[in-house]
Amino acid sequence: MTPRKTNIVIIEDEPEITRFLEASLIKQGYGVKTASDARTGIKISSAHPPDLVILDLGLPDMDGKDVIKSFREWSSMPIIVLSARGQDSEKVAALELGADDYLTKPFSTPELLARVKVALRHTMRKENTEEQKYSFKALKVDLLKRQVLVKGKEVSLTPTEYDLLAALARKEGQVVTQTELLHTVWGKNSGEQDHYLRIYVQKLRQKIGDDPLHPQYIFTEPGVGYRLMSTD
Ligand code: CA
């Protein structure tokens, strides 16, 4: 039996971007369907639910955010949104409505493929919840043992620092918004205390030996949040 193809739906009204996305994904062996407006995208996705959706936020017939809401009524499939540079509040809103990640236009093929792979890997992890170990080059995070190692040496973190790192590790490779981190680590009543986050990210970076100017692990997504990932 041949394994089923991983299917991706692209909802984007700019033909050049659609062609670029389609060609890059087909080359990697993905099955691809495309739609140039929201209604068609929703229709083809509900007729044959794909494994992942790439969604432009600026569509001619509907706001991309409403498309996310509509998908989230019936599906938890990964959604990667496409947005223009400088639309940080749009990205944050899309992530808070349930999008999994975003790409800022213009983006490269390697960036696109990395985001797609990470999003699909998270779907696999959800199905296999035993997997609790994360590895980012020399940084290892074991959520069952609550253990953090850098180059094989255990790093001693405070509970808050650990919770912050764990929240980022659980979404490895994907952006986590500031609000989500504040809620996860400090609770729902944490309010808008972004400075907490900055201070603790700084402490965490010091302890794991990450240089904010040349990060290896924790990447700042300006105006949106943080992303923990391995770079190679
Ligand atoms: Ca558009």
PDB file of C-alpha atoms and ligand atoms in Angstrom:
ATOM      1  CA  MET A   1       0.000   0.000   0.000  1.00  0.00           C
ATOM      2  CA  THR A   2       1.436   3.401  -0.924  1.00  0.00           C
ATOM      3  CA  PRO A   3       1.286   5.964   1.878  1.00  0.00           C
ATOM      4  CA  ARG A   4      -1.379   8.603   1.492  1.00  0.00           C
ATOM      5  CA  LYS A   5      -0.125  11.948   0.230  1.00  0.00           C
ATOM      6  CA  THR A   6      -0.126  14.871   2.648  1.00  0.00           C
ATOM      7  CA  ASN A   7      -2.618  17.338   1.212  1.00  0.00           C
ATOM      8  CA  ILE A   8      -2.371  21.097   1.452  1.00  0.00           C
ATOM      9  CA  VAL A   9      -4.925  23.726   0.436  1.00  0.00           C
ATOM     10  CA  ILE A  10      -3.620  27.178  -0.547  1.00  0.00           C
ATOM     11  CA  ILE A  11      -6.057  30.099  -0.267  1.00  0.00           C
ATOM     12  CA  GLU A  12      -4.406  33.120  -1.847  1.00  0.00           C
ATOM     13  CA  ASP A  13      -5.596  35.680  -4.415  1.00  0.00           C
ATOM     14  CA  GLU A  14      -2.180  36.679  -5.792  1.00  0.00           C
ATOM     15  CA  PRO A  15      -1.530  34.259  -8.695  1.00  0.00           C
ATOM     16  CA  GLU A  16       2.250  34.647  -8.541  1.00  0.00           C
ATOM     17  CA  ILE A  17       2.395  33.660  -4.884  1.00  0.00           C
ATOM     18  CA  THR A  18      -0.016  30.769  -5.481  1.00  0.00           C
ATOM     19  CA  ARG A  19       2.150  29.469  -8.340  1.00  0.00           C
ATOM     20  CA  PHE A  20       5.311  29.755  -6.241  1.00  0.00           C
ATOM     21  CA  LEU A  21       3.698  27.980  -3.273  1.00  0.00           C
ATOM     22  CA  GLU A  22       2.152  25.267  -5.416  1.00  0.00           C
ATOM     23  CA  ALA A  23       5.394  24.512  -7.293  1.00  0.00           C
ATOM     24  CA  SER A  24       7.513  24.440  -4.111  1.00  0.00           C
ATOM     25  CA  LEU A  25       5.092  22.118  -2.304  1.00  0.00           C
ATOM     26  CA  ILE A  26       4.465  19.740  -5.236  1.00  0.00           C
ATOM     27  CA  LYS A  27       8.233  19.374  -5.641  1.00  0.00           C
ATOM     28  CA  GLN A  28       8.367  18.105  -2.043  1.00  0.00           C
ATOM     29  CA  GLY A  29       5.691  15.502  -2.763  1.00  0.00           C
ATOM     30  CA  TYR A  30       2.694  17.253  -1.207  1.00  0.00           C
ATOM     31  CA  GLY A  31      -0.725  17.110  -2.845  1.00  0.00           C
ATOM     32  CA  VAL A  32      -1.906  20.682  -3.470  1.00  0.00           C
ATOM     33  CA  LYS A  33      -5.264  22.342  -4.169  1.00  0.00           C
ATOM     34  CA  THR A  34      -5.621  26.067  -4.646  1.00  0.00           C
ATOM     35  CA  ALA A  35      -8.377  28.658  -4.255  1.00  0.00           C
ATOM     36  CA  SER A  36      -8.206  32.358  -5.092  1.00  0.00           C
ATOM     37  CA  ASP A  37     -10.983  33.432  -2.721  1.00  0.00           C
ATOM     38  CA  ALA A  38     -12.184  32.514   0.760  1.00  0.00           C
ATOM     39  CA  ARG A  39     -15.496  30.936  -0.183  1.00  0.00           C
ATOM     40  CA  THR A  40     -13.912  28.535  -2.681  1.00  0.00           C
ATOM     41  CA  GLY A  41     -11.166  27.734  -0.167  1.00  0.00           C
ATOM     42  CA  ILE A  42     -13.679  26.866   2.547  1.00  0.00           C
ATOM     43  CA  LYS A  43     -15.723  24.805   0.080  1.00  0.00           C
ATOM     44  CA  ILE A  44     -12.845  22.663  -1.187  1.00  0.00           C
ATOM     45  CA  SER A  45     -11.432  22.242   2.322  1.00  0.00           C
ATOM     46  CA  SER A  46     -14.714  21.032   3.751  1.00  0.00           C
ATOM     47  CA  ALA A  47     -15.380  18.670   0.817  1.00  0.00           C
ATOM     48  CA  HIS A  48     -11.971  16.960   1.289  1.00  0.00           C
ATOM     49  CA  PRO A  49     -10.366  18.076   4.562  1.00  0.00           C
ATOM     50  CA  PRO A  50      -6.661  18.681   3.920  1.00  0.00           C
ATOM     51  CA  ASP A  51      -3.769  18.063   6.344  1.00  0.00           C
ATOM     52  CA  LEU A  52      -2.809  21.742   6.353  1.00  0.00           C
ATOM     53  CA  VAL A  53      -4.075  25.074   5.037  1.00  0.00           C
ATOM     54  CA  ILE A  54      -1.997  28.037   3.881  1.00  0.00           C
ATOM     55  CA  LEU A  55      -4.192  31.096   4.121  1.00  0.00           C
ATOM     56  CA  ASP A  56      -3.642  34.644   2.918  1.00  0.00           C
ATOM     57  CA  LEU A  57      -5.111  37.157   5.367  1.00  0.00           C
ATOM     58  CA  GLY A  58      -6.075  39.677   2.657  1.00  0.00           C
ATOM     59  CA  LEU A  59      -8.636  37.979   0.424  1.00  0.00           C
ATOM     60  CA  PRO A  60     -11.136  39.661  -1.939  1.00  0.00           C
ATOM     61  CA  ASP A  61     -14.373  38.250  -0.480  1.00  0.00           C
ATOM     62  CA  MET A  62     -13.729  37.711   3.256  1.00  0.00           C
ATOM     63  CA  ASP A  63     -11.323  38.731   5.989  1.00  0.00           C
ATOM     64  CA  GLY A  64      -8.783  35.916   6.458  1.00  0.00           C
ATOM     65  CA  LYS A  65      -9.465  36.050  10.216  1.00  0.00           C
ATOM     66  CA  ASP A  66     -13.096  35.047   9.595  1.00  0.00           C
ATOM     67  CA  VAL A  67     -11.852  32.139   7.490  1.00  0.00           C
ATOM     68  CA  ILE A  68      -9.778  30.952  10.488  1.00  0.00           C
ATOM     69  CA  LYS A  69     -12.884  31.197  12.720  1.00  0.00           C
ATOM     70  CA  SER A  70     -14.905  29.220  10.221  1.00  0.00           C
ATOM     71  CA  PHE A  71     -12.267  26.458   9.990  1.00  0.00           C
ATOM     72  CA  ARG A  72     -11.866  26.265  13.754  1.00  0.00           C
ATOM     73  CA  GLU A  73     -15.568  25.462  14.119  1.00  0.00           C
ATOM     74  CA  TRP A  74     -14.924  22.011  12.688  1.00  0.00           C
ATOM     75  CA  SER A  75     -11.208  21.367  12.339  1.00  0.00           C
ATOM     76  CA  SER A  76      -7.929  21.491  14.246  1.00  0.00           C
ATOM     77  CA  MET A  77      -5.799  21.110  11.103  1.00  0.00           C
ATOM     78  CA  PRO A  78      -2.749  23.360  11.043  1.00  0.00           C
ATOM     79  CA  ILE A  79      -3.282  26.794   9.475  1.00  0.00           C
ATOM     80  CA  ILE A  80      -0.327  28.905   8.352  1.00  0.00           C
ATOM     81  CA  VAL A  81      -1.266  32.485   7.503  1.00  0.00           C
ATOM     82  CA  LEU A  82       0.437  34.730   4.980  1.00  0.00           C
ATOM     83  CA  SER A  83       0.653  38.384   5.866  1.00  0.00           C
ATOM     84  CA  ALA A  84       2.310  41.522   4.618  1.00  0.00           C
ATOM     85  CA  ARG A  85       5.252  43.064   6.435  1.00  0.00           C
ATOM     86  CA  GLY A  86       4.273  45.415   9.234  1.00  0.00           C
ATOM     87  CA  GLN A  87       0.922  43.777   9.984  1.00  0.00           C
ATOM     88  CA  ASP A  88       1.946  42.607  13.446  1.00  0.00           C
ATOM     89  CA  SER A  89      -1.458  43.153  15.032  1.00  0.00           C
ATOM     90  CA  GLU A  90      -3.069  41.140  12.211  1.00  0.00           C
ATOM     91  CA  LYS A  91      -0.631  38.282  12.814  1.00  0.00           C
ATOM     92  CA  VAL A  92      -1.303  38.318  16.550  1.00  0.00           C
ATOM     93  CA  ALA A  93      -5.079  38.351  15.956  1.00  0.00           C
ATOM     94  CA  ALA A  94      -4.781  35.442  13.500  1.00  0.00           C
ATOM     95  CA  LEU A  95      -2.699  33.407  15.969  1.00  0.00           C
ATOM     96  CA  GLU A  96      -5.136  34.144  18.776  1.00  0.00           C
ATOM     97  CA  LEU A  97      -8.034  32.967  16.602  1.00  0.00           C
ATOM     98  CA  GLY A  98      -6.299  29.617  16.164  1.00  0.00           C
ATOM     99  CA  ALA A  99      -3.798  29.942  13.323  1.00  0.00           C
ATOM    100  CA  ASP A 100      -0.661  27.910  14.058  1.00  0.00           C
ATOM    101  CA  ASP A 101       1.996  30.068  12.485  1.00  0.00           C
ATOM    102  CA  TYR A 102       2.643  32.739   9.902  1.00  0.00           C
ATOM    103  CA  LEU A 103       4.912  33.674   7.048  1.00  0.00           C
ATOM    104  CA  THR A 104       5.631  37.300   6.234  1.00  0.00           C
ATOM    105  CA  LYS A 105       5.694  38.137   2.525  1.00  0.00           C
ATOM    106  CA  PRO A 106       8.078  37.898   0.770  1.00  0.00           C
ATOM    107  CA  PHE A 107       9.312  34.550   2.101  1.00  0.00           C
ATOM    108  CA  SER A 108      11.721  31.950   0.738  1.00  0.00           C
ATOM    109  CA  THR A 109      11.105  28.302  -0.160  1.00  0.00           C
ATOM    110  CA  PRO A 110      13.213  27.027   2.790  1.00  0.00           C
ATOM    111  CA  GLU A 111      11.192  29.201   5.214  1.00  0.00           C
ATOM    112  CA  LEU A 112       7.926  27.937   3.738  1.00  0.00           C
ATOM    113  CA  LEU A 113       8.972  24.275   3.895  1.00  0.00           C
ATOM    114  CA  ALA A 114      10.316  24.649   7.445  1.00  0.00           C
ATOM    115  CA  ARG A 115       7.008  26.135   8.671  1.00  0.00           C
ATOM    116  CA  VAL A 116       4.974  23.453   6.907  1.00  0.00           C
ATOM    117  CA  LYS A 117       7.107  20.611   8.319  1.00  0.00           C
ATOM    118  CA  VAL A 118       6.941  22.012  11.854  1.00  0.00           C
ATOM    119  CA  ALA A 119       3.158  22.445  11.682  1.00  0.00           C
ATOM    120  CA  LEU A 120       2.661  18.889  10.399  1.00  0.00           C
ATOM    121  CA  ARG A 121       5.031  17.501  13.048  1.00  0.00           C
ATOM    122  CA  HIS A 122       2.859  19.102  15.733  1.00  0.00           C
ATOM    123  CA  THR A 123      -0.155  17.211  14.380  1.00  0.00           C
ATOM    124  CA  MET A 124       1.842  13.976  14.736  1.00  0.00           C
ATOM    125  CA  ARG A 125       2.848  14.892  18.283  1.00  0.00           C
ATOM    126  CA  LYS A 126      -0.770  15.496  19.256  1.00  0.00           C
ATOM    127  CA  GLU A 127      -1.486  11.929  18.137  1.00  0.00           C
ATOM    128  CA  ASN A 128       1.500  10.565  20.061  1.00  0.00           C
ATOM    129  CA  THR A 129       1.383  12.356  23.408  1.00  0.00           C
ATOM    130  CA  GLU A 130       4.094  10.097  24.891  1.00  0.00           C
ATOM    131  CA  GLU A 131       6.686  12.214  23.137  1.00  0.00           C
ATOM    132  CA  GLN A 132       7.857  14.726  25.744  1.00  0.00           C
ATOM    133  CA  LYS A 133      11.499  15.261  24.861  1.00  0.00           C
ATOM    134  CA  TYR A 134      12.615  18.190  22.776  1.00  0.00           C
ATOM    135  CA  SER A 135      16.035  18.826  21.342  1.00  0.00           C
ATOM    136  CA  PHE A 136      17.408  22.097  19.983  1.00  0.00           C
ATOM    137  CA  LYS A 137      21.049  21.535  19.059  1.00  0.00           C
ATOM    138  CA  ALA A 138      22.931  21.507  22.420  1.00  0.00           C
ATOM    139  CA  LEU A 139      19.727  22.302  24.379  1.00  0.00           C
ATOM    140  CA  LYS A 140      17.608  19.358  25.566  1.00  0.00           C
ATOM    141  CA  VAL A 141      14.277  19.753  27.353  1.00  0.00           C
ATOM    142  CA  ASP A 142      12.643  16.734  28.995  1.00  0.00           C
ATOM    143  CA  LEU A 143       9.126  17.630  30.109  1.00  0.00           C
ATOM    144  CA  LEU A 144       8.532  14.375  32.000  1.00  0.00           C
ATOM    145  CA  LYS A 145      11.662  14.752  34.139  1.00  0.00           C
ATOM    146  CA  ARG A 146      11.424  18.572  34.139  1.00  0.00           C
ATOM    147  CA  GLN A 147      15.058  18.501  33.138  1.00  0.00           C
ATOM    148  CA  VAL A 148      16.977  20.994  30.984  1.00  0.00           C
ATOM    149  CA  LEU A 149      20.435  20.192  29.651  1.00  0.00           C
ATOM    150  CA  VAL A 150      22.855  22.346  27.698  1.00  0.00           C
ATOM    151  CA  LYS A 151      25.794  20.434  26.168  1.00  0.00           C
ATOM    152  CA  GLY A 152      24.954  17.553  28.520  1.00  0.00           C
ATOM    153  CA  LYS A 153      25.119  19.707  31.676  1.00  0.00           C
ATOM    154  CA  GLU A 154      21.980  20.258  33.722  1.00  0.00           C
ATOM    155  CA  VAL A 155      20.806  23.869  33.899  1.00  0.00           C
ATOM    156  CA  SER A 156      19.097  24.994  37.085  1.00  0.00           C
ATOM    157  CA  LEU A 157      15.993  27.045  36.261  1.00  0.00           C
ATOM    158  CA  THR A 158      13.460  28.671  38.572  1.00  0.00           C
ATOM    159  CA  PRO A 159       9.882  27.351  38.189  1.00  0.00           C
ATOM    160  CA  THR A 160       8.924  30.452  36.163  1.00  0.00           C
ATOM    161  CA  GLU A 161      11.918  30.152  33.856  1.00  0.00           C
ATOM    162  CA  TYR A 162      11.184  26.468  33.386  1.00  0.00           C
ATOM    163  CA  ASP A 163       7.481  27.076  32.642  1.00  0.00           C
ATOM    164  CA  LEU A 164       8.443  29.668  30.057  1.00  0.00           C
ATOM    165  CA  LEU A 165      10.912  27.333  28.365  1.00  0.00           C
ATOM    166  CA  ALA A 166       8.404  24.450  28.482  1.00  0.00           C
ATOM    167  CA  ALA A 167       5.686  26.621  26.890  1.00  0.00           C
ATOM    168  CA  LEU A 168       8.066  27.480  24.042  1.00  0.00           C
ATOM    169  CA  ALA A 169       9.309  23.880  23.697  1.00  0.00           C
ATOM    170  CA  ARG A 170       5.772  22.456  23.410  1.00  0.00           C
ATOM    171  CA  LYS A 171       5.337  24.605  20.326  1.00  0.00           C
ATOM    172  CA  GLU A 172       8.844  23.952  19.041  1.00  0.00           C
ATOM    173  CA  GLY A 173       9.561  25.805  15.828  1.00  0.00           C
ATOM    174  CA  GLN A 174       6.295  27.757  16.051  1.00  0.00           C
ATOM    175  CA  VAL A 175       5.727  31.273  17.260  1.00  0.00           C
ATOM    176  CA  VAL A 176       4.083  31.677  20.687  1.00  0.00           C
ATOM    177  CA  THR A 177       2.391  35.041  21.224  1.00  0.00           C
ATOM    178  CA  GLN A 178       3.207  37.236  24.209  1.00  0.00           C
ATOM    179  CA  THR A 179      -0.370  36.884  25.482  1.00  0.00           C
ATOM    180  CA  GLU A 180      -0.246  33.111  25.247  1.00  0.00           C
ATOM    181  CA  LEU A 181       3.046  33.001  27.169  1.00  0.00           C
ATOM    182  CA  LEU A 182       1.732  35.351  29.854  1.00  0.00           C
ATOM    183  CA  HIS A 183      -1.428  33.240  30.253  1.00  0.00           C
ATOM    184  CA  THR A 184       0.453  29.933  30.299  1.00  0.00           C
ATOM    185  CA  VAL A 185       3.160  31.014  32.710  1.00  0.00           C
ATOM    186  CA  TRP A 186       1.528  33.674  34.915  1.00  0.00           C
ATOM    187  CA  GLY A 187      -2.139  32.715  34.573  1.00  0.00           C
ATOM    188  CA  LYS A 188      -5.168  34.341  33.028  1.00  0.00           C
ATOM    189  CA  ASN A 189      -4.955  37.409  35.260  1.00  0.00           C
ATOM    190  CA  SER A 190      -1.464  38.345  34.155  1.00  0.00           C
ATOM    191  CA  GLY A 191      -2.871  41.252  32.191  1.00  0.00           C
ATOM    192  CA  GLU A 192      -0.642  43.167  29.856  1.00  0.00           C
ATOM    193  CA  GLN A 193       2.542  42.776  31.837  1.00  0.00           C
ATOM    194  CA  ASP A 194       4.859  42.371  28.866  1.00  0.00           C
ATOM    195  CA  HIS A 195       7.830  43.528  30.922  1.00  0.00           C
ATOM    196  CA  TYR A 196       7.638  40.296  32.994  1.00  0.00           C
ATOM    197  CA  LEU A 197       8.075  38.379  29.840  1.00  0.00           C
ATOM    198  CA  ARG A 198      11.028  40.407  28.615  1.00  0.00           C
ATOM    199  CA  ILE A 199      12.796  40.049  31.964  1.00  0.00           C
ATOM    200  CA  TYR A 200      12.255  36.290  32.175  1.00  0.00           C
ATOM    201  CA  VAL A 201      13.210  35.685  28.554  1.00  0.00           C
ATOM    202  CA  GLN A 202      16.420  37.587  29.281  1.00  0.00           C
ATOM    203  CA  LYS A 203      17.132  35.438  32.375  1.00  0.00           C
ATOM    204  CA  LEU A 204      16.344  32.264  30.501  1.00  0.00           C
ATOM    205  CA  ARG A 205      18.625  33.244  27.637  1.00  0.00           C
ATOM    206  CA  GLN A 206      21.461  33.905  30.096  1.00  0.00           C
ATOM    207  CA  LYS A 207      21.049  30.502  31.749  1.00  0.00           C
ATOM    208  CA  ILE A 208      20.928  28.514  28.525  1.00  0.00           C
ATOM    209  CA  GLY A 209      23.756  30.562  27.007  1.00  0.00           C
ATOM    210  CA  ASP A 210      21.770  32.192  24.224  1.00  0.00           C
ATOM    211  CA  ASP A 211      22.885  35.551  22.882  1.00  0.00           C
ATOM    212  CA  PRO A 212      19.842  37.723  22.028  1.00  0.00           C
ATOM    213  CA  LEU A 213      21.760  39.436  19.216  1.00  0.00           C
ATOM    214  CA  HIS A 214      22.820  36.121  17.662  1.00  0.00           C
ATOM    215  CA  PRO A 215      20.259  33.661  19.027  1.00  0.00           C
ATOM    216  CA  GLN A 216      20.661  29.915  18.606  1.00  0.00           C
ATOM    217  CA  TYR A 217      17.454  28.914  20.406  1.00  0.00           C
ATOM    218  CA  ILE A 218      15.052  31.694  21.368  1.00  0.00           C
ATOM    219  CA  PHE A 219      14.111  34.014  18.511  1.00  0.00           C
ATOM    220  CA  THR A 220      12.197  37.236  19.071  1.00  0.00           C
ATOM    221  CA  GLU A 221       9.343  37.836  16.625  1.00  0.00           C
ATOM    222  CA  PRO A 222       9.000  41.617  16.981  1.00  0.00           C
ATOM    223  CA  GLY A 223       5.526  42.726  17.999  1.00  0.00           C
ATOM    224  CA  VAL A 224       4.263  39.123  18.119  1.00  0.00           C
ATOM    225  CA  GLY A 225       6.133  36.821  20.495  1.00  0.00           C
ATOM    226  CA  TYR A 226       8.938  34.257  20.663  1.00  0.00           C
ATOM    227  CA  ARG A 227       9.926  31.126  18.822  1.00  0.00           C
ATOM    228  CA  LEU A 228      12.150  28.327  20.160  1.00  0.00           C
ATOM    229  CA  MET A 229      13.858  26.451  17.354  1.00  0.00           C
ATOM    230  CA  SER A 230      16.985  24.774  16.094  1.00  0.00           C
ATOM    231  CA  THR A 231      18.778  26.553  13.324  1.00  0.00           C
ATOM    232  CA  ASP A 232      21.113  24.757  11.016  1.00  0.00           C
TER     233      ASP A 232
HETATM  234 CA    CA B   1      -4.067  39.027  -0.829  1.00  0.00          CA
END
